[in-house]
Coordinates of C-alpha atoms and ligand atoms in Angstrom, one line a residue:
X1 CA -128.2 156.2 -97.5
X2 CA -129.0 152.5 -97.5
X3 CA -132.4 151.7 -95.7
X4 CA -131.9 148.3 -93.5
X5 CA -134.7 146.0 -93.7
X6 CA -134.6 144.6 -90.0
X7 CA -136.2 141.4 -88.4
X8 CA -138.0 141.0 -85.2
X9 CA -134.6 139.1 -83.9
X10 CA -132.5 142.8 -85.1
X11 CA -134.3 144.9 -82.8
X12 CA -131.2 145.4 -80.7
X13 CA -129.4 147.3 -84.1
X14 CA -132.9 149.3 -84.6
X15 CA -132.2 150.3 -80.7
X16 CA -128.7 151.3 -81.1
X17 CA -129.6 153.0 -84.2
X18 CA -132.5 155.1 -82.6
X19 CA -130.0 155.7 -79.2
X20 CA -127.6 157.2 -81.6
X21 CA -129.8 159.7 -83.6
X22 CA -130.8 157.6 -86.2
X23 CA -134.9 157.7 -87.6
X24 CA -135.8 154.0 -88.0
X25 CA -140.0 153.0 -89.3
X26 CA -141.5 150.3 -86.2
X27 CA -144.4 148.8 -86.5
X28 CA -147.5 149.5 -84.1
X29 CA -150.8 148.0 -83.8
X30 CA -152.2 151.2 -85.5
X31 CA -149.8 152.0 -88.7
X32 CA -146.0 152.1 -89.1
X33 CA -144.3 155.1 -87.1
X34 CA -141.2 156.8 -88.4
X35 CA -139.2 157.2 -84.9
X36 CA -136.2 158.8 -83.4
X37 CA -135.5 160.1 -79.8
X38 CA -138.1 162.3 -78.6
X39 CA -135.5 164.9 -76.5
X40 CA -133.2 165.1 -79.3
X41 CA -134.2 167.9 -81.8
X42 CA -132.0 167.3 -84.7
X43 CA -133.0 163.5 -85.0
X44 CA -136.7 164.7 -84.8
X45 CA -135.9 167.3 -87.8
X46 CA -134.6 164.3 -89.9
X47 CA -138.3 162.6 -89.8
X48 CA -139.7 166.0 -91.4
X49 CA -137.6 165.4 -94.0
X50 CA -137.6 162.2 -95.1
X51 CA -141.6 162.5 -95.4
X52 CA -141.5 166.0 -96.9
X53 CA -143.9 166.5 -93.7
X54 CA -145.2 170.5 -93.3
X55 CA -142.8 171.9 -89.9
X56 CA -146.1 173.1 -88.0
X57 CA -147.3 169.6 -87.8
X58 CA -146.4 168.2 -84.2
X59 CA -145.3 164.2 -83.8
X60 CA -146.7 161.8 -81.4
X61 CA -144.4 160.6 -78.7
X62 CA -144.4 157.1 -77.7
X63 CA -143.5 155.6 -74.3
X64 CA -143.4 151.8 -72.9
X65 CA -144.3 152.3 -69.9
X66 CA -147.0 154.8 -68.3
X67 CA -144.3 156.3 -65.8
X68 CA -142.6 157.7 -68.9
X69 CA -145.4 160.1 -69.3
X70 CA -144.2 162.3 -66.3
X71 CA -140.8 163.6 -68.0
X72 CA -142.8 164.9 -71.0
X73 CA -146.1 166.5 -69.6
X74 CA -146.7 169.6 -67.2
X75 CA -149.6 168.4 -66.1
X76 CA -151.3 165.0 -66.0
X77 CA -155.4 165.7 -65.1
X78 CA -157.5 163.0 -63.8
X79 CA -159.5 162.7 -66.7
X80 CA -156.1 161.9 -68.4
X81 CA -155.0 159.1 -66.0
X82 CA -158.4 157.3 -66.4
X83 CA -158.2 157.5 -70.1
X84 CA -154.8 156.3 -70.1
X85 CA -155.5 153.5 -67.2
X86 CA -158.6 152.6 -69.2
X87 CA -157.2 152.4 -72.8
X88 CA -153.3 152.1 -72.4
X89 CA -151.7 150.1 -74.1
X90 CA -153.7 151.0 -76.8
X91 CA -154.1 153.4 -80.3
X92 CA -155.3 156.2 -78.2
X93 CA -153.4 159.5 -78.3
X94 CA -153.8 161.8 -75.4
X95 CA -153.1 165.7 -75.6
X96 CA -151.5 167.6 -72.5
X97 CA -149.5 170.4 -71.4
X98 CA -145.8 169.8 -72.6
X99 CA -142.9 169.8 -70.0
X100 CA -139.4 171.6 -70.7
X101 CA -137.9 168.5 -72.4
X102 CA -140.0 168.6 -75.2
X103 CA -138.3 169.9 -78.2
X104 CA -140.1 172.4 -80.5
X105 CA -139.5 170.3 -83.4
X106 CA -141.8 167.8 -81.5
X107 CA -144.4 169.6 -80.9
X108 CA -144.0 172.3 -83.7
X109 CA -143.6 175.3 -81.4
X110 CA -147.2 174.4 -79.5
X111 CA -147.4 174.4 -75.7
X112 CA -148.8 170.5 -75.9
X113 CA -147.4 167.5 -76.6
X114 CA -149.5 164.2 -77.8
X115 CA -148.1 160.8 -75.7
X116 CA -149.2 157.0 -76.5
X117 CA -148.4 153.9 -75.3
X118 CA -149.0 151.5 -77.8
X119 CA -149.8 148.0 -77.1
X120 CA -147.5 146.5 -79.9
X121 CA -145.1 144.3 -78.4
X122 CA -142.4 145.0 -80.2
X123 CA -142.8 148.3 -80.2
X124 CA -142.6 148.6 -76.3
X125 CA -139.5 146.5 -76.3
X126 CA -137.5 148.8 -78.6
X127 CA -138.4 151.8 -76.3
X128 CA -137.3 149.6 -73.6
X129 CA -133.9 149.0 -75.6
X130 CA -133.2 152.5 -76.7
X131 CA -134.4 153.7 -73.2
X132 CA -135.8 156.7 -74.7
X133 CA -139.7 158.0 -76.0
X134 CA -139.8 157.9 -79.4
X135 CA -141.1 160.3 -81.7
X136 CA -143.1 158.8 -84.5
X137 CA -145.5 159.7 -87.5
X138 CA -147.0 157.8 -89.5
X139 CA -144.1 156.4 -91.5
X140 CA -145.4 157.7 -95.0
X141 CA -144.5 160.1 -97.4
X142 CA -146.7 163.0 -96.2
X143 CA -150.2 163.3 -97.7
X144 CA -150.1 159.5 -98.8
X145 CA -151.9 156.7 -97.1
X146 CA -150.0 155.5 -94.0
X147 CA -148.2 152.0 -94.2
X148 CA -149.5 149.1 -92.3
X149 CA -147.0 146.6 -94.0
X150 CA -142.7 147.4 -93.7
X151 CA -143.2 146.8 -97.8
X152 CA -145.6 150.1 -97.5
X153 CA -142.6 151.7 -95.9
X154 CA -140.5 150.4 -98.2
X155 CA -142.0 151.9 -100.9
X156 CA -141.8 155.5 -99.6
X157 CA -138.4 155.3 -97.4
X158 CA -135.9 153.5 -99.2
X159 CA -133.1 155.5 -98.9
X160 CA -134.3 158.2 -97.0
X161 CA -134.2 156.2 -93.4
X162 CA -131.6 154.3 -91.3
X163 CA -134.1 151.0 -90.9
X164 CA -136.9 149.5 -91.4
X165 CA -138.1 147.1 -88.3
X166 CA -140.3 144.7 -89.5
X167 CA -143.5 143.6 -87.0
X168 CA -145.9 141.8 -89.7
X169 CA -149.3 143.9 -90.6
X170 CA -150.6 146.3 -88.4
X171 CA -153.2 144.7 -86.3
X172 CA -156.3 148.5 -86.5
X173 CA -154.5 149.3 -89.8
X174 CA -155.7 153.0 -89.4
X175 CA -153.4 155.5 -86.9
X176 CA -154.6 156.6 -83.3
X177 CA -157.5 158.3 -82.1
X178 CA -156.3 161.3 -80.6
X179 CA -158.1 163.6 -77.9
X180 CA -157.0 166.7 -76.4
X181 CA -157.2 167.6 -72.5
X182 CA -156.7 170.7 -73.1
X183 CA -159.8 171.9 -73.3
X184 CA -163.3 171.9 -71.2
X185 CA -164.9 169.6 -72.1
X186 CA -161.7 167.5 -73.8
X187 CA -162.0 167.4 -77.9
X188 CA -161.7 164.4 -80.1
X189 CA -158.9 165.9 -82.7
X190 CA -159.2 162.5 -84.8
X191 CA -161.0 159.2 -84.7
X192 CA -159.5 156.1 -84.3
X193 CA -159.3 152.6 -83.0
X194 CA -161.0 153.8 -79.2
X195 CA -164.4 155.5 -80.4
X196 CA -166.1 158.5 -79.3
X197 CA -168.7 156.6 -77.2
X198 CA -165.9 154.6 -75.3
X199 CA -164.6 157.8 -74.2
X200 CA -167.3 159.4 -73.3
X201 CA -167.9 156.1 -70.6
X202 CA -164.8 157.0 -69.2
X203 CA -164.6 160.7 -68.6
X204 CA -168.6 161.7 -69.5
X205 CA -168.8 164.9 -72.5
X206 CA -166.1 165.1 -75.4
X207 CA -166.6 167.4 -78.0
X208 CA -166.3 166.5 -81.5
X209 CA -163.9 168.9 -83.6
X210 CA -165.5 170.4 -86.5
X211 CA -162.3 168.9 -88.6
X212 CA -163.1 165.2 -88.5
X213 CA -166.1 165.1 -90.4
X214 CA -166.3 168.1 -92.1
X215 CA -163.6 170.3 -94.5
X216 CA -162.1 173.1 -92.4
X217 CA -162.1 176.6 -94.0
X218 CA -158.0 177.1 -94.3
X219 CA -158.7 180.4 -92.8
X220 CA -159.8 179.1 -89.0
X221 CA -157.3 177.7 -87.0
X222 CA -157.4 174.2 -86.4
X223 CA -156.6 172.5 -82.7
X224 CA -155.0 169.5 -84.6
X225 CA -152.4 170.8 -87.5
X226 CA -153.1 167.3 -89.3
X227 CA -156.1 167.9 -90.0
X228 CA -155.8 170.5 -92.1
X229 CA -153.6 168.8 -94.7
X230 CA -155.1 166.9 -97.4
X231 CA -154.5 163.3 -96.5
X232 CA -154.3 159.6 -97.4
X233 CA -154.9 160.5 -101.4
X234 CA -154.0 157.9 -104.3
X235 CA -152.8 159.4 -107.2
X236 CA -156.5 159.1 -109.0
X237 CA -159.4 161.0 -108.1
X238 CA -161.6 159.7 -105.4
X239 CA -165.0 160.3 -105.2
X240 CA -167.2 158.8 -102.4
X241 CA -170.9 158.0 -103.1
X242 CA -173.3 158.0 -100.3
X243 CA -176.0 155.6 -100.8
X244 CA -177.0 151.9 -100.4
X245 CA -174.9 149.0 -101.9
X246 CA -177.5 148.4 -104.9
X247 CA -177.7 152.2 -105.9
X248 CA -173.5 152.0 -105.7
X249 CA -173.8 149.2 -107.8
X250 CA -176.0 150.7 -110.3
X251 CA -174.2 154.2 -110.4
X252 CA -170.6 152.5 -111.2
X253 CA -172.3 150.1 -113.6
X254 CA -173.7 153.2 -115.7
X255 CA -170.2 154.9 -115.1
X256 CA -168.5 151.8 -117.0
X257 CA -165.5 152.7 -118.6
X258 CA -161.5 152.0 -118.8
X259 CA -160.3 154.4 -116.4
X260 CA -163.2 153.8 -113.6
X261 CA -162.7 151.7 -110.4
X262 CA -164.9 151.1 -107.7
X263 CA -163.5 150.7 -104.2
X264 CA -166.4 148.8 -102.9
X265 CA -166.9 145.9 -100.2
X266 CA -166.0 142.4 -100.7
X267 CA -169.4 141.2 -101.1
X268 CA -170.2 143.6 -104.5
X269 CA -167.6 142.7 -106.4
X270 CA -169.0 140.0 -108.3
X271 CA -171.9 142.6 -109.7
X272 CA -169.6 145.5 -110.7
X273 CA -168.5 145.5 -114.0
X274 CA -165.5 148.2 -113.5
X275 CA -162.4 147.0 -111.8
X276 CA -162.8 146.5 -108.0
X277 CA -160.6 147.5 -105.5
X278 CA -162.0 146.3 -102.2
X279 CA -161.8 147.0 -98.3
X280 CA -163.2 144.9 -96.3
X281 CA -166.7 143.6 -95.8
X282 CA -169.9 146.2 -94.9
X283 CA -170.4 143.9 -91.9
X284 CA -167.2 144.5 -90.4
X285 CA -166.0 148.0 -90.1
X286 CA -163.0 146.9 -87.9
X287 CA -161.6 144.8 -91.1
X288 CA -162.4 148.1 -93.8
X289 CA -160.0 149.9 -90.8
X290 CA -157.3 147.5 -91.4
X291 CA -157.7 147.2 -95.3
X292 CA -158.5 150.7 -96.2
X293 CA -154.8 152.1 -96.7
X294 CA -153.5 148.9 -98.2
X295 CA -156.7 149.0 -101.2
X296 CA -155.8 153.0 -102.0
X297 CA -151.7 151.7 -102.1
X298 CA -153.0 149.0 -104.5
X299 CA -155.4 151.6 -106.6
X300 CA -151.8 153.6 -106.7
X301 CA -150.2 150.7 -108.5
X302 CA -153.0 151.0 -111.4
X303 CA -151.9 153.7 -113.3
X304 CA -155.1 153.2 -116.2
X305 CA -157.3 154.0 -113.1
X306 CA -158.1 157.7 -113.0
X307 CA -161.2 158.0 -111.2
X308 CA -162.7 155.7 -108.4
X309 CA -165.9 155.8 -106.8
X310 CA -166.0 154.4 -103.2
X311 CA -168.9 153.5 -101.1
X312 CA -169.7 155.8 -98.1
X313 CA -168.9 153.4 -94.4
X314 CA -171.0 153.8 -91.9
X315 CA -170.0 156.5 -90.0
X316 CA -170.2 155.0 -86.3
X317 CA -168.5 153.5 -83.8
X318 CA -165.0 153.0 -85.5
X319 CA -166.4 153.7 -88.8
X320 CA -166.5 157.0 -87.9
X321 CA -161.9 157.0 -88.6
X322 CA -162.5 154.9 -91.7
X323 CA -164.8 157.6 -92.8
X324 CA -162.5 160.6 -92.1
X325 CA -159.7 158.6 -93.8
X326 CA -162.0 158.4 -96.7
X327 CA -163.1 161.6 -97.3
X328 CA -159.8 162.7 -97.1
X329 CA -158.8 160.6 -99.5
X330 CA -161.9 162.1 -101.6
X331 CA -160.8 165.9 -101.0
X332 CA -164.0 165.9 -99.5
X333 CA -166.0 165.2 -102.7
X334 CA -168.8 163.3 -101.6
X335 CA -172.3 162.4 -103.7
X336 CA -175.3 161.4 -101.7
X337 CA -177.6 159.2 -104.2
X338 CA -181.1 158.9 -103.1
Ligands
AMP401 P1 -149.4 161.2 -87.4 O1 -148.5 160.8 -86.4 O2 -148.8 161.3 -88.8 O3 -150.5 160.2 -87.4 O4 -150.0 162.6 -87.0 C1 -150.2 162.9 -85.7 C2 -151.5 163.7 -85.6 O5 -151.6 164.2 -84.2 C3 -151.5 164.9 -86.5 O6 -152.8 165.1 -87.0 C4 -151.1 166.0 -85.6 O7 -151.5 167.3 -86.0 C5 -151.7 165.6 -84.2 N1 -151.0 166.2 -83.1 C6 -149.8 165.8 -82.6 N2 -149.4 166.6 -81.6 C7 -150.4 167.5 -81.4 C8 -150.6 168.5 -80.5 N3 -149.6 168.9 -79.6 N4 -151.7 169.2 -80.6 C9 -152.6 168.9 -81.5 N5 -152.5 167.9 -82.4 C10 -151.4 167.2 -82.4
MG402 MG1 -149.7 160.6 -90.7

């Protein structure tokens, strides 16, 4: 199959493409989705395998409009409208009951479905176009780190996909925070662009799942299937070190050799003497959101790099997804230095 690189100006082909049961990667504001029509199964089972994604992990459904949510949920709680009145459109996923539309390839034989509107504009408009909800992972091959550029996707889909829509760089660079309603109090399933504490203004307590901080023991079952899987990894070994920017410094120094990398912030690289990867600066955890996946593509591309020490983010506010991207990344291998 021949992957169609598509401007902004071709969105009416990526429409008729996506009308017609074809799987086309859009841009979002969070990271590129790989979409085709929510209500039609078989198009939905081509997006499993093009990323080689595990079957029991359910796809997000995205709408243009907040009417559109009615046709896929079986319920829509109050504490869901004023999340989605408060944060729509937005990278905030919301968790609900599913209605009898929703195929089981969408949401992997659960009883829920996750919806977002997203705020992309381009996005919205191709909904519009195709007149249908899309559904839409990240547009990666599964377990690598999610495309915020159409190049990303590029690199993983050629050939495997109809199209390729091309919106520019994601504007959060890391995918959705997603929150089930499902249960009492509702349960952040995975940070994202709308933190915890902005939430918790909205609708008072939400619990944090044990997954998005922590490693899950395979055994326990998980709310959110994703979270399971190990995530976001380059081909070297990630190691994160938890400590301040001048012990970092000093521990990669003393690590010095060929096949070491540091994925550091911008403002250390001129006192590390390994190669530097970087993501952003430690004052600004919004720009290490957007850069993260783009530096561990880049530490892909260096096939001498073998092992690469990152410094630990700080784990609030919307540090707290950059973090579980991270240590995902890291298999979970993290040294505190004190
Ligand atoms: P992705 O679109 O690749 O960013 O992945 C979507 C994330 O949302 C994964 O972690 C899924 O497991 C999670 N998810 C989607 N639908 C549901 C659902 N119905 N219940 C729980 N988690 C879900
Ligand atoms: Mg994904």
């Amino acid at each position: 199959m021949q992957t169609k690189l598509l401007s902004e100006r071709e969105i009416d082909k990526a429409a008729f493409l996506l009308k017609n049961g074809g799987v086309v990667a859009i841009p979002t504001e969070t990271v590129y989705g790989l979409a085709a029509n929510a209500f039609d199964g078989l198009a939905v089972s081509k997006i499993f395998c093009a990323k080689g994604r595990p079957m029991d992990n359910p796809l997000i459904v995205h709408i243009s409009d907040i009417q559109e949510i009615y046709q896929l949920v079986a319920e829509f709680p109050v504490k869901a409208q004023k999340l989605c009145r408060k944060f729509w459109p937005g990278p905030l996923t919301i968790i609900l009951p599913k209605s009898k539309k929703i195929p089981r390839e969408v949401s992997a034989g659960l009883e829920t479905v996750a919806v977002r509107l997203p705020s992309h504009k381009l996005a919205r408009n191709l909904i519009k176009k195709a007149g249908i909800p899309l559904a839409a992972p990240s547009a990666n091959i599964s377990g690598k780190p999610s495309p915020t550029t159409a190049l990303h996707v590029l690199e993983d889909m050629d050939g495997k996909i109809d199209a390729i829509l091309d919106g520019g760089t994601c504007s959060v660079g890391l995918e959705s925070t997603v929150i089930t309603l499902t249960t009492n109090p509702p349960t952040l399933l995975r940070p994202g662009g709308v933190t915890l504490k902005q939430l918790e203004s909205e609708i008072g307590e939400v619990d944090l799942d044990d997954a998005v901080l922590k490693k899950v023991d395979n055994s326990k079952k998980v709310i959110s299937p994703g979270m399971k899987y190990k995530h976001y990894a380059p081909n070297a070994k990630v190691i994160i070190l938890e400590c301040s920017r001048e012990k970092f410094i000093d521990y990669v120094n003393h690590k010095s050799s060929e096949n070491v990398a540091a994925l550091c912030y911008n403002e250390d690289v001129n006192f590390i003497q390994v190669k530097t990867f970087t993501y952003g600066s430690y004052k600004n955890p919004e720009l290490q959101a957007k850069t993260l996946f783009d530096a561990l593509r880049e530490i892909d591309k260096d096939e001498s790099v073998e092992i690469v020490y990152a410094i630990c983010p700080s784990k609030s506010g919307i540090g707290m997804a950059v973090y579980n991207r991270l240590v995902r990344a890291a298999g979970f291998e993290v040294l505190y230095i004190e």
